């Protein structure tokens, strides 16, 4: 399975597509972009997700009222950050899959990308897959999250050579997601330090074993 350069460009989140320059963004009328970029930075700079719009506006250098024109409350800001996280993860998985044409290795590659994303963005990862987003009904957030899941179904379908509508694809994809998410959480909590320093090798071995089990089922 392949993705063209144009497709990758379309799916590239703005926080990765261009350098972060808050003053430049603001003066060019892109305050929302500046607020999201700074929000992502603040999110990863603390142990909790307590970001206020007042603080964010101060960090970007604009009035609180200006920030409220783009986000009506903190929840709206958090939704925007979670959507951005979904777009970044999707982009990184597309790039990971593009590195190999073999469906089974593509499956392993997107698993690695998922874990590496969690390691690089622990607070954002928690926001995206935590209780806040589970209870949120934003259509934009649901669409961004669905895109990740649909791509997983597509990759799994190719890897185990079954139609996407086959119930076994749903089961295998759910198992794979549970496995890689649980692995990510354990790594973030430092539980694998006593076992190995080669996290990347561990991920590869786990997914290779997962494919072996799929062939036997």
Short mmCIF file of C-alpha atoms in Angstrom, two decimals:
data_model
loop_
_atom_site.label_atom_id
_atom_site.label_comp_id
_atom_site.label_asym_id
_atom_site.label_seq_id
_atom_site.Cartn_x
_atom_site.Cartn_y
_atom_site.Cartn_z
CA UNK A 1 0.00 0.00 0.00
CA UNK A 2 1.41 3.39 -0.94
CA UNK A 3 0.57 7.03 -0.45
CA UNK A 4 1.58 9.78 -2.84
CA UNK A 5 3.59 12.81 -1.80
CA UNK A 6 0.56 15.01 -2.39
CA UNK A 7 -1.52 12.88 -0.01
CA UNK A 8 1.14 13.19 2.67
CA UNK A 9 1.29 16.94 2.16
CA UNK A 10 -2.49 17.19 2.52
CA UNK A 11 -2.37 15.25 5.79
CA UNK A 12 0.65 17.06 7.22
CA UNK A 13 -0.44 18.93 10.38
CA UNK A 14 0.48 22.59 10.31
CA UNK A 15 2.49 22.25 13.53
CA UNK A 16 4.93 20.02 11.60
CA UNK A 17 4.62 21.56 8.15
CA UNK A 18 6.03 24.96 9.16
CA UNK A 19 8.35 26.28 11.89
CA UNK A 20 6.60 27.70 14.93
CA UNK A 21 6.84 31.48 14.91
CA UNK A 22 4.08 32.92 17.07
CA UNK A 23 4.69 36.56 16.29
CA UNK A 24 4.86 35.91 12.55
CA UNK A 25 1.72 33.76 12.60
CA UNK A 26 -0.19 36.36 14.59
CA UNK A 27 0.76 39.26 12.37
CA UNK A 28 -0.37 37.25 9.36
CA UNK A 29 -3.77 36.70 10.92
CA UNK A 30 -3.19 33.08 11.97
CA UNK A 31 -3.68 33.46 15.70
CA UNK A 32 -5.53 30.13 16.01
CA UNK A 33 -2.45 28.35 14.63
CA UNK A 34 -0.22 30.16 17.11
CA UNK A 35 -2.48 29.25 20.02
CA UNK A 36 -2.51 25.57 19.05
CA UNK A 37 1.26 25.43 18.61
CA UNK A 38 1.89 27.09 21.96
CA UNK A 39 -0.78 24.94 23.57
CA UNK A 40 1.03 21.80 22.44
CA UNK A 41 4.25 23.10 23.95
CA UNK A 42 2.60 23.97 27.26
CA UNK A 43 0.85 20.60 27.37
CA UNK A 44 4.16 18.73 27.26
CA UNK A 45 5.87 21.08 29.70
CA UNK A 46 3.84 20.04 32.75
CA UNK A 47 2.60 16.93 34.47
CA UNK A 48 -1.09 17.77 34.06
CA UNK A 49 -3.19 19.22 31.28
CA UNK A 50 -4.06 22.39 33.17
CA UNK A 51 -3.80 25.07 30.51
CA UNK A 52 -5.95 28.17 30.76
CA UNK A 53 -6.82 30.39 27.83
CA UNK A 54 -5.62 33.36 29.85
CA UNK A 55 -2.18 31.79 30.30
CA UNK A 56 -2.05 30.71 26.67
CA UNK A 57 -2.93 34.20 25.45
CA UNK A 58 -0.21 35.67 27.66
CA UNK A 59 2.37 33.21 26.32
CA UNK A 60 1.50 34.05 22.71
CA UNK A 61 1.41 37.77 23.45
CA UNK A 62 -2.23 38.61 22.76
CA UNK A 63 -5.24 39.59 24.85
CA UNK A 64 -7.43 36.97 26.50
CA UNK A 65 -10.37 38.22 24.45
CA UNK A 66 -8.42 37.53 21.27
CA UNK A 67 -7.89 33.92 22.36
CA UNK A 68 -11.58 33.53 23.19
CA UNK A 69 -12.49 34.51 19.65
CA UNK A 70 -10.97 31.20 18.52
CA UNK A 71 -11.80 28.96 21.50
CA UNK A 72 -14.94 29.58 23.50
CA UNK A 73 -13.56 27.72 26.53
CA UNK A 74 -10.80 25.39 27.70
CA UNK A 75 -12.61 22.32 26.39
CA UNK A 76 -12.65 23.78 22.88
CA UNK A 77 -8.90 24.33 23.12
CA UNK A 78 -8.32 20.77 24.32
CA UNK A 79 -10.39 19.41 21.44
CA UNK A 80 -8.25 21.39 19.00
CA UNK A 81 -5.05 20.01 20.57
CA UNK A 82 -6.40 16.45 20.42
CA UNK A 83 -7.36 16.90 16.76
CA UNK A 84 -3.87 18.18 16.05
CA UNK A 85 -2.43 15.13 17.82
CA UNK A 86 -4.54 12.79 15.69
CA UNK A 87 -3.32 14.51 12.55
CA UNK A 88 0.32 14.26 13.64
CA UNK A 89 -0.04 10.57 14.51
CA UNK A 90 -1.79 9.86 11.22
CA UNK A 91 0.95 11.64 9.31
CA UNK A 92 3.71 9.73 11.10
CA UNK A 93 1.99 6.41 10.46
CA UNK A 94 1.62 7.22 6.77
CA UNK A 95 5.33 7.98 6.57
CA UNK A 96 6.18 4.79 8.48
CA UNK A 97 4.07 2.63 6.16
CA UNK A 98 5.55 4.30 3.10
CA UNK A 99 9.03 3.01 4.06
CA UNK A 100 8.16 -0.55 2.99
CA UNK A 101 5.87 -2.12 0.39
CA UNK A 102 5.44 -5.39 2.29
CA UNK A 103 2.03 -5.32 4.07
CA UNK A 104 3.27 -7.22 7.13
CA UNK A 105 6.21 -4.88 7.60
CA UNK A 106 3.91 -1.90 7.05
CA UNK A 107 1.82 -3.25 9.92
CA UNK A 108 4.90 -3.41 12.15
CA UNK A 109 6.03 0.05 11.04
CA UNK A 110 2.77 1.78 11.96
CA UNK A 111 2.91 0.01 15.34
CA UNK A 112 6.37 1.45 15.92
CA UNK A 113 5.13 4.87 14.84
CA UNK A 114 2.29 4.68 17.37
CA UNK A 115 4.61 3.85 20.26
CA UNK A 116 7.22 6.40 19.21
CA UNK A 117 4.52 9.07 19.02
CA UNK A 118 3.47 8.24 22.58
CA UNK A 119 7.07 8.41 23.80
CA UNK A 120 7.65 11.79 22.14
CA UNK A 121 4.30 13.29 23.15
CA UNK A 122 3.17 11.67 26.42
CA UNK A 123 0.77 14.40 27.53
CA UNK A 124 -0.78 14.78 24.10
CA UNK A 125 -1.08 10.99 23.83
CA UNK A 126 -2.96 10.89 27.14
CA UNK A 127 -5.25 13.71 26.03
CA UNK A 128 -6.06 11.99 22.73
CA UNK A 129 -6.91 8.61 24.26
CA UNK A 130 -8.10 9.62 27.72
CA UNK A 131 -11.49 10.21 29.29
CA UNK A 132 -11.79 13.76 27.99
CA UNK A 133 -11.93 12.74 24.34
CA UNK A 134 -13.98 9.60 25.05
CA UNK A 135 -16.74 11.78 26.44
CA UNK A 136 -16.47 14.53 23.85
CA UNK A 137 -18.87 14.73 20.90
CA UNK A 138 -16.90 17.04 18.62
CA UNK A 139 -17.45 16.01 14.99
CA UNK A 140 -13.97 17.27 14.07
CA UNK A 141 -12.34 15.17 16.78
CA UNK A 142 -14.42 12.10 15.92
CA UNK A 143 -13.46 12.46 12.27
CA UNK A 144 -9.73 12.77 13.06
CA UNK A 145 -9.84 9.73 15.37
CA UNK A 146 -11.85 7.69 12.84
CA UNK A 147 -9.23 8.37 10.21
CA UNK A 148 -6.58 6.66 12.36
CA UNK A 149 -8.79 3.65 13.00
CA UNK A 150 -9.80 3.29 9.34
CA UNK A 151 -6.15 3.37 8.34
CA UNK A 152 -5.40 0.62 10.85
CA UNK A 153 -8.21 -1.48 9.33
CA UNK A 154 -6.77 -0.88 5.87
CA UNK A 155 -3.26 -1.92 6.91
CA UNK A 156 -4.48 -4.98 8.82
CA UNK A 157 -6.65 -6.07 5.91
CA UNK A 158 -3.63 -6.01 3.60
CA UNK A 159 -1.35 -7.69 6.15
CA UNK A 160 -3.61 -10.68 6.86
CA UNK A 161 -5.04 -10.81 3.32
CA UNK A 162 -8.72 -10.49 4.17
CA UNK A 163 -11.38 -8.04 3.05
CA UNK A 164 -11.83 -5.01 5.31
CA UNK A 165 -15.42 -6.05 6.01
CA UNK A 166 -14.35 -9.45 7.33
CA UNK A 167 -15.07 -9.65 11.11
CA UNK A 168 -11.64 -11.18 11.63
CA UNK A 169 -10.04 -7.95 10.45
CA UNK A 170 -11.95 -5.99 13.11
CA UNK A 171 -10.90 -8.49 15.78
CA UNK A 172 -7.24 -8.47 14.73
CA UNK A 173 -7.15 -4.67 14.45
CA UNK A 174 -8.69 -4.34 17.93
CA UNK A 175 -6.12 -6.75 19.34
CA UNK A 176 -3.29 -4.88 17.66
CA UNK A 177 -4.51 -1.51 18.92
CA UNK A 178 -4.95 -2.85 22.46
CA UNK A 179 -1.47 -4.35 22.34
CA UNK A 180 0.34 -1.28 21.01
CA UNK A 181 -1.57 1.11 23.28
CA UNK A 182 -0.89 -1.00 26.36
CA UNK A 183 2.75 -1.27 25.37
CA UNK A 184 2.93 2.52 25.00
CA UNK A 185 1.44 3.09 28.46
CA UNK A 186 3.82 0.58 30.07
CA UNK A 187 6.81 2.24 28.41
CA UNK A 188 5.67 5.72 29.48
CA UNK A 189 5.33 4.46 33.05
CA UNK A 190 8.85 3.06 32.97
CA UNK A 191 7.78 -0.56 33.35
CA UNK A 192 10.03 -1.92 30.59
CA UNK A 193 13.28 -0.42 31.84
CA UNK A 194 14.03 -3.57 33.83
CA UNK A 195 13.50 -5.78 30.77
CA UNK A 196 15.29 -4.14 27.85
CA UNK A 197 16.81 -0.94 26.52
CA UNK A 198 15.96 -1.93 22.94
CA UNK A 199 12.37 -0.73 22.82
CA UNK A 200 12.34 -0.59 19.02
CA UNK A 201 13.52 -4.19 18.78
CA UNK A 202 10.90 -5.24 21.32
CA UNK A 203 8.14 -3.59 19.30
CA UNK A 204 9.29 -5.33 16.14
CA UNK A 205 9.41 -8.72 17.85
CA UNK A 206 5.94 -8.30 19.36
CA UNK A 207 4.37 -7.39 16.05
CA UNK A 208 6.18 -10.19 14.24
CA UNK A 209 4.76 -12.61 16.79
CA UNK A 210 1.33 -11.06 16.32
CA UNK A 211 1.50 -11.76 12.59
CA UNK A 212 2.55 -15.36 13.24
CA UNK A 213 -0.51 -15.86 15.44
CA UNK A 214 -2.71 -14.34 12.75
CA UNK A 215 -1.47 -16.85 10.18
CA UNK A 216 -2.30 -19.75 12.50
CA UNK A 217 -5.82 -18.55 13.27
#
